[in-house]
Amino acid sequence: SAVISQKPSRDICQRGTSLTIQCQVDSQVTMMFWYRQQPGQSLTLIATANQGSEATYESGFVIDKFPISRPNLTFSTLTVSNMSPEDSSIYLCSVGRMKTSTDTQYFGPGTRLTVL
Amino acid sequence: SQQGEEDPQALSIQEGENATMNCSYKTSINNLQWYRQNSGRGLVHLILIRSNEREKHSGRLRVTLDTSKKSSSLLITASRAADTASYFCVYSGAGSYQLTFGKGTKLSVIP
């Protein structure tokens, strides 16, 4: 397993501003992912953070709104840009080797974002 | 949407009772996993069952998988108040590492 930390753990932001969320892992990992969990809902994959190249976004998510960086194998950031109240969610990063059918993903504690 | 469905959406039981949660999915899968989430925080991985397995145990947890019915169940025996959480059925499609999350079952264990 991996130990994952996220900063900030929570934030309250004003409409139109941006917030950058950091995800730090205690060991090098192959794959890093960013998820969104809207209030009372399940998790939805935003994108796969690729080390040294552009992230791979899922349908409904775009780079201009959710730019992602992954400068090395232990760190990634997700920025929520030009925020609106609809962006109020928990944002979680996860990591995993994902090379065999028994490899799983480990999740960070999440960042709870409220947009006013 | 390929999202899995959990049943029931909410479950309330007394401490010491068993809790059973069911999950259905729509695609061929590599494996199926169950995660727990406490109060909207991070997810904790509980157990993984591969597509060629039918049953798996881990402590008080028992997971079954029926690929012909595209369904799985999670049984928590002798429940404790600390088991109060949301439980998610999560699977990856055949040939994919991407996880698809079910809608979750909110379990409340009353002391």
PDB file of C-alpha atoms in Angstrom:
ATOM      1  CA  SER A   1       0.000   0.000   0.000  1.00  0.00           C
ATOM      2  CA  ALA A   2       0.980   3.667  -0.217  1.00  0.00           C
ATOM      3  CA  VAL A   3       0.573   6.609   2.132  1.00  0.00           C
ATOM      4  CA  ILE A   4      -1.056   9.509   0.355  1.00  0.00           C
ATOM      5  CA  SER A   5      -1.522  13.042   1.601  1.00  0.00           C
ATOM      6  CA  GLN A   6      -3.537  15.856   0.108  1.00  0.00           C
ATOM      7  CA  LYS A   7      -3.400  19.585   0.698  1.00  0.00           C
ATOM      8  CA  PRO A   8      -5.513  21.403   1.566  1.00  0.00           C
ATOM      9  CA  SER A   9      -7.870  19.071   3.414  1.00  0.00           C
ATOM     10  CA  ARG A  10     -10.670  21.565   2.912  1.00  0.00           C
ATOM     11  CA  ASP A  11     -11.229  25.057   1.590  1.00  0.00           C
ATOM     12  CA  ILE A  12     -13.979  27.572   1.053  1.00  0.00           C
ATOM     13  CA  CYS A  13     -13.501  29.644  -2.078  1.00  0.00           C
ATOM     14  CA  GLN A  14     -15.208  32.453  -3.886  1.00  0.00           C
ATOM     15  CA  ARG A  15     -16.821  32.074  -7.271  1.00  0.00           C
ATOM     16  CA  GLY A  16     -14.471  32.819 -10.144  1.00  0.00           C
ATOM     17  CA  THR A  17     -11.259  31.962  -8.299  1.00  0.00           C
ATOM     18  CA  SER A  18      -9.026  28.915  -8.714  1.00  0.00           C
ATOM     19  CA  LEU A  19      -7.723  26.367  -6.240  1.00  0.00           C
ATOM     20  CA  THR A  20      -4.779  24.020  -6.622  1.00  0.00           C
ATOM     21  CA  ILE A  21      -4.887  20.724  -4.759  1.00  0.00           C
ATOM     22  CA  GLN A  22      -1.700  18.803  -4.078  1.00  0.00           C
ATOM     23  CA  CYS A  23      -1.286  15.060  -3.833  1.00  0.00           C
ATOM     24  CA  GLN A  24       1.898  13.576  -2.374  1.00  0.00           C
ATOM     25  CA  VAL A  25       2.740   9.867  -2.197  1.00  0.00           C
ATOM     26  CA  ASP A  26       5.389   8.311   0.009  1.00  0.00           C
ATOM     27  CA  SER A  27       6.744   6.099  -2.781  1.00  0.00           C
ATOM     28  CA  GLN A  28       7.083   6.142  -6.531  1.00  0.00           C
ATOM     29  CA  VAL A  29       3.911   4.996  -8.255  1.00  0.00           C
ATOM     30  CA  THR A  30       3.084   4.235 -11.834  1.00  0.00           C
ATOM     31  CA  MET A  31      -0.408   5.640 -12.056  1.00  0.00           C
ATOM     32  CA  MET A  32      -2.046   8.607 -10.372  1.00  0.00           C
ATOM     33  CA  PHE A  33      -5.683   9.542 -10.772  1.00  0.00           C
ATOM     34  CA  TRP A  34      -7.980  12.395  -9.796  1.00  0.00           C
ATOM     35  CA  TYR A  35     -11.613  11.837  -8.856  1.00  0.00           C
ATOM     36  CA  ARG A  36     -14.517  14.080  -7.980  1.00  0.00           C
ATOM     37  CA  GLN A  37     -17.251  13.177  -5.528  1.00  0.00           C
ATOM     38  CA  GLN A  38     -20.198  15.536  -5.623  1.00  0.00           C
ATOM     39  CA  PRO A  39     -22.353  15.822  -2.479  1.00  0.00           C
ATOM     40  CA  GLY A  40     -24.102  12.551  -1.715  1.00  0.00           C
ATOM     41  CA  GLN A  41     -22.792  10.967  -4.896  1.00  0.00           C
ATOM     42  CA  SER A  42     -20.290   8.332  -5.908  1.00  0.00           C
ATOM     43  CA  LEU A  43     -16.848   8.982  -7.353  1.00  0.00           C
ATOM     44  CA  THR A  44     -16.251  10.029 -10.937  1.00  0.00           C
ATOM     45  CA  LEU A  45     -12.850   9.851 -12.583  1.00  0.00           C
ATOM     46  CA  ILE A  46     -11.654  13.249 -13.804  1.00  0.00           C
ATOM     47  CA  ALA A  47      -8.342  12.275 -15.361  1.00  0.00           C
ATOM     48  CA  THR A  48      -5.237  10.135 -15.242  1.00  0.00           C
ATOM     49  CA  ALA A  49      -2.151  12.158 -14.354  1.00  0.00           C
ATOM     50  CA  ASN A  50       0.723  11.121 -16.601  1.00  0.00           C
ATOM     51  CA  GLN A  51       4.277  11.780 -15.515  1.00  0.00           C
ATOM     52  CA  GLY A  52       6.037  14.073 -17.956  1.00  0.00           C
ATOM     53  CA  SER A  53       3.102  14.462 -20.340  1.00  0.00           C
ATOM     54  CA  GLU A  54      -0.396  15.852 -20.530  1.00  0.00           C
ATOM     55  CA  ALA A  55      -3.088  14.232 -18.401  1.00  0.00           C
ATOM     56  CA  THR A  56      -5.716  11.996 -19.981  1.00  0.00           C
ATOM     57  CA  TYR A  57      -9.169  13.416 -19.324  1.00  0.00           C
ATOM     58  CA  GLU A  58     -12.439  11.573 -19.106  1.00  0.00           C
ATOM     59  CA  SER A  59     -15.526  12.586 -21.009  1.00  0.00           C
ATOM     60  CA  GLY A  60     -17.022  15.734 -19.553  1.00  0.00           C
ATOM     61  CA  PHE A  61     -13.755  17.058 -18.107  1.00  0.00           C
ATOM     62  CA  VAL A  62     -11.391  19.422 -19.918  1.00  0.00           C
ATOM     63  CA  ILE A  63      -7.880  20.665 -19.331  1.00  0.00           C
ATOM     64  CA  ASP A  64      -8.855  24.327 -19.224  1.00  0.00           C
ATOM     65  CA  LYS A  65     -11.138  23.694 -16.265  1.00  0.00           C
ATOM     66  CA  PHE A  66      -9.045  21.059 -14.481  1.00  0.00           C
ATOM     67  CA  PRO A  67      -5.374  21.498 -15.376  1.00  0.00           C
ATOM     68  CA  ILE A  68      -3.215  18.747 -13.910  1.00  0.00           C
ATOM     69  CA  SER A  69       0.497  18.523 -13.389  1.00  0.00           C
ATOM     70  CA  ARG A  70       2.649  15.521 -12.546  1.00  0.00           C
ATOM     71  CA  PRO A  71       6.279  16.571 -12.430  1.00  0.00           C
ATOM     72  CA  ASN A  72       7.531  13.286 -10.934  1.00  0.00           C
ATOM     73  CA  LEU A  73       6.402   9.850  -9.757  1.00  0.00           C
ATOM     74  CA  THR A  74       5.357  10.941  -6.253  1.00  0.00           C
ATOM     75  CA  PHE A  75       3.535  14.243  -6.758  1.00  0.00           C
ATOM     76  CA  SER A  76       0.617  15.671  -8.694  1.00  0.00           C
ATOM     77  CA  THR A  77      -1.580  18.753  -8.601  1.00  0.00           C
ATOM     78  CA  LEU A  78      -5.134  19.365  -9.727  1.00  0.00           C
ATOM     79  CA  THR A  79      -6.360  22.916 -10.253  1.00  0.00           C
ATOM     80  CA  VAL A  80     -10.054  23.723 -10.248  1.00  0.00           C
ATOM     81  CA  SER A  81     -10.272  26.871 -12.359  1.00  0.00           C
ATOM     82  CA  ASN A  82     -12.836  29.658 -12.500  1.00  0.00           C
ATOM     83  CA  MET A  83     -14.878  27.963  -9.819  1.00  0.00           C
ATOM     84  CA  SER A  84     -18.641  28.007  -9.507  1.00  0.00           C
ATOM     85  CA  PRO A  85     -20.861  26.549  -6.755  1.00  0.00           C
ATOM     86  CA  GLU A  86     -21.327  23.452  -8.939  1.00  0.00           C
ATOM     87  CA  ASP A  87     -17.660  22.648  -8.335  1.00  0.00           C
ATOM     88  CA  SER A  88     -18.333  22.115  -4.639  1.00  0.00           C
ATOM     89  CA  SER A  89     -17.215  18.520  -4.145  1.00  0.00           C
ATOM     90  CA  ILE A  90     -14.645  16.296  -2.545  1.00  0.00           C
ATOM     91  CA  TYR A  91     -11.633  15.849  -4.780  1.00  0.00           C
ATOM     92  CA  LEU A  92      -9.582  12.708  -4.258  1.00  0.00           C
ATOM     93  CA  CYS A  93      -6.352  11.511  -5.723  1.00  0.00           C
ATOM     94  CA  SER A  94      -5.514   7.847  -5.973  1.00  0.00           C
ATOM     95  CA  VAL A  95      -2.467   5.852  -6.922  1.00  0.00           C
ATOM     96  CA  GLY A  96      -1.797   2.348  -8.120  1.00  0.00           C
ATOM     97  CA  ARG A  97       0.603   0.160 -10.001  1.00  0.00           C
ATOM     98  CA  MET A  98      -2.237  -1.152 -12.202  1.00  0.00           C
ATOM     99  CA  LYS A  99      -0.148  -3.755 -13.985  1.00  0.00           C
ATOM    100  CA  THR A 100      -1.990  -6.940 -13.006  1.00  0.00           C
ATOM    101  CA  SER A 101      -5.621  -7.860 -12.391  1.00  0.00           C
ATOM    102  CA  THR A 102      -5.060  -7.764  -8.638  1.00  0.00           C
ATOM    103  CA  ASP A 103      -3.469  -4.327  -8.471  1.00  0.00           C
ATOM    104  CA  THR A 104      -5.734  -1.888  -6.719  1.00  0.00           C
ATOM    105  CA  GLN A 105      -5.853   1.844  -6.160  1.00  0.00           C
ATOM    106  CA  TYR A 106      -5.183   3.592  -2.874  1.00  0.00           C
ATOM    107  CA  PHE A 107      -6.904   6.849  -2.119  1.00  0.00           C
ATOM    108  CA  GLY A 108      -5.853  10.020  -0.419  1.00  0.00           C
ATOM    109  CA  PRO A 109      -7.994  11.553   2.342  1.00  0.00           C
ATOM    110  CA  GLY A 110      -9.655  13.975  -0.070  1.00  0.00           C
ATOM    111  CA  THR A 111     -10.021  17.741  -0.313  1.00  0.00           C
ATOM    112  CA  ARG A 112     -13.441  19.096   0.544  1.00  0.00           C
ATOM    113  CA  LEU A 113     -14.114  22.177  -1.572  1.00  0.00           C
ATOM    114  CA  THR A 114     -16.984  24.585  -1.029  1.00  0.00           C
ATOM    115  CA  VAL A 115     -17.541  27.353  -3.550  1.00  0.00           C
ATOM    116  CA  LEU A 116     -19.671  30.289  -2.506  1.00  0.00           C
TER     117      LEU A 116
ATOM    118  CA  SER B   1     -23.669   4.877 -17.989  1.00  0.00           C
ATOM    119  CA  GLN B   2     -21.777   1.775 -16.932  1.00  0.00           C
ATOM    120  CA  GLN B   3     -22.014   2.679 -13.266  1.00  0.00           C
ATOM    121  CA  GLY B   4     -22.716  -0.186 -10.911  1.00  0.00           C
ATOM    122  CA  GLU B   5     -25.781  -0.285  -8.744  1.00  0.00           C
ATOM    123  CA  GLU B   6     -25.748  -1.036  -5.038  1.00  0.00           C
ATOM    124  CA  ASP B   7     -28.659  -2.359  -3.106  1.00  0.00           C
ATOM    125  CA  PRO B   8     -29.836  -1.212  -0.657  1.00  0.00           C
ATOM    126  CA  GLN B   9     -28.959   2.478  -0.843  1.00  0.00           C
ATOM    127  CA  ALA B  10     -29.143   2.681   2.945  1.00  0.00           C
ATOM    128  CA  LEU B  11     -29.112   0.047   5.649  1.00  0.00           C
ATOM    129  CA  SER B  12     -29.570   0.420   9.394  1.00  0.00           C
ATOM    130  CA  ILE B  13     -28.865  -2.491  11.747  1.00  0.00           C
ATOM    131  CA  GLN B  14     -28.127  -3.185  15.386  1.00  0.00           C
ATOM    132  CA  GLU B  15     -24.618  -3.858  16.560  1.00  0.00           C
ATOM    133  CA  GLY B  16     -23.864  -7.571  16.376  1.00  0.00           C
ATOM    134  CA  GLU B  17     -26.133  -8.214  13.413  1.00  0.00           C
ATOM    135  CA  ASN B  18     -24.884  -9.093   9.953  1.00  0.00           C
ATOM    136  CA  ALA B  19     -25.029  -6.599   7.089  1.00  0.00           C
ATOM    137  CA  THR B  20     -25.393  -7.655   3.473  1.00  0.00           C
ATOM    138  CA  MET B  21     -24.909  -5.301   0.554  1.00  0.00           C
ATOM    139  CA  ASN B  22     -25.403  -6.210  -3.077  1.00  0.00           C
ATOM    140  CA  CYS B  23     -23.934  -4.833  -6.250  1.00  0.00           C
ATOM    141  CA  SER B  24     -24.796  -5.302  -9.909  1.00  0.00           C
ATOM    142  CA  TYR B  25     -22.736  -4.238 -12.890  1.00  0.00           C
ATOM    143  CA  LYS B  26     -23.128  -4.230 -16.636  1.00  0.00           C
ATOM    144  CA  THR B  27     -19.843  -5.141 -18.304  1.00  0.00           C
ATOM    145  CA  SER B  28     -17.264  -7.926 -18.306  1.00  0.00           C
ATOM    146  CA  ILE B  29     -14.842  -7.292 -15.485  1.00  0.00           C
ATOM    147  CA  ASN B  30     -11.232  -7.898 -14.513  1.00  0.00           C
ATOM    148  CA  ASN B  31     -12.002  -7.834 -10.834  1.00  0.00           C
ATOM    149  CA  LEU B  32     -14.408  -6.355  -8.361  1.00  0.00           C
ATOM    150  CA  GLN B  33     -13.477  -4.533  -5.198  1.00  0.00           C
ATOM    151  CA  TRP B  34     -15.208  -3.109  -2.183  1.00  0.00           C
ATOM    152  CA  TYR B  35     -14.174   0.146  -0.557  1.00  0.00           C
ATOM    153  CA  ARG B  36     -15.359   1.875   2.597  1.00  0.00           C
ATOM    154  CA  GLN B  37     -15.681   5.626   3.067  1.00  0.00           C
ATOM    155  CA  ASN B  38     -16.198   7.214   6.453  1.00  0.00           C
ATOM    156  CA  SER B  39     -18.070  10.533   6.544  1.00  0.00           C
ATOM    157  CA  GLY B  40     -17.033  11.775   3.117  1.00  0.00           C
ATOM    158  CA  ARG B  41     -13.338  11.190   3.684  1.00  0.00           C
ATOM    159  CA  GLY B  42     -10.847   9.053   1.792  1.00  0.00           C
ATOM    160  CA  LEU B  43     -11.647   5.556   0.685  1.00  0.00           C
ATOM    161  CA  VAL B  44     -10.245   2.472   2.346  1.00  0.00           C
ATOM    162  CA  HIS B  45      -9.743  -0.638   0.256  1.00  0.00           C
ATOM    163  CA  LEU B  46     -11.453  -3.642   1.855  1.00  0.00           C
ATOM    164  CA  ILE B  47     -11.216  -6.604  -0.465  1.00  0.00           C
ATOM    165  CA  LEU B  48     -10.659  -7.566  -4.099  1.00  0.00           C
ATOM    166  CA  ILE B  49     -12.118 -10.581  -5.846  1.00  0.00           C
ATOM    167  CA  ARG B  50     -10.919 -11.617  -9.279  1.00  0.00           C
ATOM    168  CA  SER B  51     -13.306 -12.483 -12.076  1.00  0.00           C
ATOM    169  CA  ASN B  52     -12.398 -16.182 -11.832  1.00  0.00           C
ATOM    170  CA  GLU B  53     -13.111 -16.342  -8.095  1.00  0.00           C
ATOM    171  CA  ARG B  54     -16.503 -16.976  -6.561  1.00  0.00           C
ATOM    172  CA  GLU B  55     -15.972 -16.208  -2.896  1.00  0.00           C
ATOM    173  CA  LYS B  56     -13.382 -14.518  -0.729  1.00  0.00           C
ATOM    174  CA  HIS B  57     -13.013 -13.891   2.991  1.00  0.00           C
ATOM    175  CA  SER B  58     -11.110 -11.319   4.969  1.00  0.00           C
ATOM    176  CA  GLY B  59     -11.731 -11.182   8.707  1.00  0.00           C
ATOM    177  CA  ARG B  60     -15.416 -10.371   9.196  1.00  0.00           C
ATOM    178  CA  LEU B  61     -15.892  -9.707   5.488  1.00  0.00           C
ATOM    179  CA  ARG B  62     -17.180 -12.177   2.956  1.00  0.00           C
ATOM    180  CA  VAL B  63     -17.498 -11.279  -0.710  1.00  0.00           C
ATOM    181  CA  THR B  64     -19.175 -13.340  -3.392  1.00  0.00           C
ATOM    182  CA  LEU B  65     -19.084 -12.847  -7.130  1.00  0.00           C
ATOM    183  CA  ASP B  66     -21.439 -14.280  -9.726  1.00  0.00           C
ATOM    184  CA  THR B  67     -20.197 -13.278 -13.163  1.00  0.00           C
ATOM    185  CA  SER B  68     -23.118 -14.993 -14.898  1.00  0.00           C
ATOM    186  CA  LYS B  69     -25.504 -12.662 -13.080  1.00  0.00           C
ATOM    187  CA  LYS B  70     -23.040  -9.760 -13.037  1.00  0.00           C
ATOM    188  CA  SER B  71     -23.512  -9.354  -9.330  1.00  0.00           C
ATOM    189  CA  SER B  72     -21.559  -9.339  -6.095  1.00  0.00           C
ATOM    190  CA  SER B  73     -22.393  -9.217  -2.416  1.00  0.00           C
ATOM    191  CA  LEU B  74     -20.527  -8.024   0.642  1.00  0.00           C
ATOM    192  CA  LEU B  75     -21.369  -9.552   3.993  1.00  0.00           C
ATOM    193  CA  ILE B  76     -20.114  -7.992   7.214  1.00  0.00           C
ATOM    194  CA  THR B  77     -20.618 -10.325  10.136  1.00  0.00           C
ATOM    195  CA  ALA B  78     -21.029  -9.326  13.770  1.00  0.00           C
ATOM    196  CA  SER B  79     -21.217  -5.638  12.874  1.00  0.00           C
ATOM    197  CA  ARG B  80     -19.776  -2.925  15.105  1.00  0.00           C
ATOM    198  CA  ALA B  81     -20.593   0.743  15.454  1.00  0.00           C
ATOM    199  CA  ALA B  82     -17.234   1.473  13.813  1.00  0.00           C
ATOM    200  CA  ASP B  83     -18.493  -0.223  10.643  1.00  0.00           C
ATOM    201  CA  THR B  84     -20.811   2.744  10.086  1.00  0.00           C
ATOM    202  CA  ALA B  85     -19.750   4.107   6.696  1.00  0.00           C
ATOM    203  CA  SER B  86     -20.596   4.141   3.013  1.00  0.00           C
ATOM    204  CA  TYR B  87     -19.569   1.031   1.086  1.00  0.00           C
ATOM    205  CA  PHE B  88     -18.792   1.147  -2.615  1.00  0.00           C
ATOM    206  CA  CYS B  89     -18.656  -1.662  -5.103  1.00  0.00           C
ATOM    207  CA  VAL B  90     -15.908  -0.843  -7.609  1.00  0.00           C
ATOM    208  CA  TYR B  91     -14.881  -2.731 -10.703  1.00  0.00           C
ATOM    209  CA  SER B  92     -12.523  -2.518 -13.613  1.00  0.00           C
ATOM    210  CA  GLY B  93     -13.616  -3.665 -17.037  1.00  0.00           C
ATOM    211  CA  ALA B  94     -11.836  -6.459 -18.845  1.00  0.00           C
ATOM    212  CA  GLY B  95      -8.557  -5.135 -20.202  1.00  0.00           C
ATOM    213  CA  SER B  96      -8.834  -1.826 -18.374  1.00  0.00           C
ATOM    214  CA  TYR B  97      -7.330  -0.416 -15.206  1.00  0.00           C
ATOM    215  CA  GLN B  98      -9.953   2.287 -14.841  1.00  0.00           C
ATOM    216  CA  LEU B  99     -12.273   1.904 -11.893  1.00  0.00           C
ATOM    217  CA  THR B 100     -16.038   2.298 -12.102  1.00  0.00           C
ATOM    218  CA  PHE B 101     -17.780   3.093  -8.838  1.00  0.00           C
ATOM    219  CA  GLY B 102     -21.223   1.999  -7.785  1.00  0.00           C
ATOM    220  CA  LYS B 103     -23.541   4.456  -6.088  1.00  0.00           C
ATOM    221  CA  GLY B 104     -22.770   3.115  -2.633  1.00  0.00           C
ATOM    222  CA  THR B 105     -24.650   1.732   0.340  1.00  0.00           C
ATOM    223  CA  LYS B 106     -24.798   3.845   3.470  1.00  0.00           C
ATOM    224  CA  LEU B 107     -24.570   1.525   6.473  1.00  0.00           C
ATOM    225  CA  SER B 108     -25.508   2.645   9.961  1.00  0.00           C
ATOM    226  CA  VAL B 109     -24.725   0.323  12.857  1.00  0.00           C
ATOM    227  CA  ILE B 110     -26.594   1.293  15.991  1.00  0.00           C
ATOM    228  CA  PRO B 111     -24.807   0.561  19.283  1.00  0.00           C
TER     229      PRO B 111
END
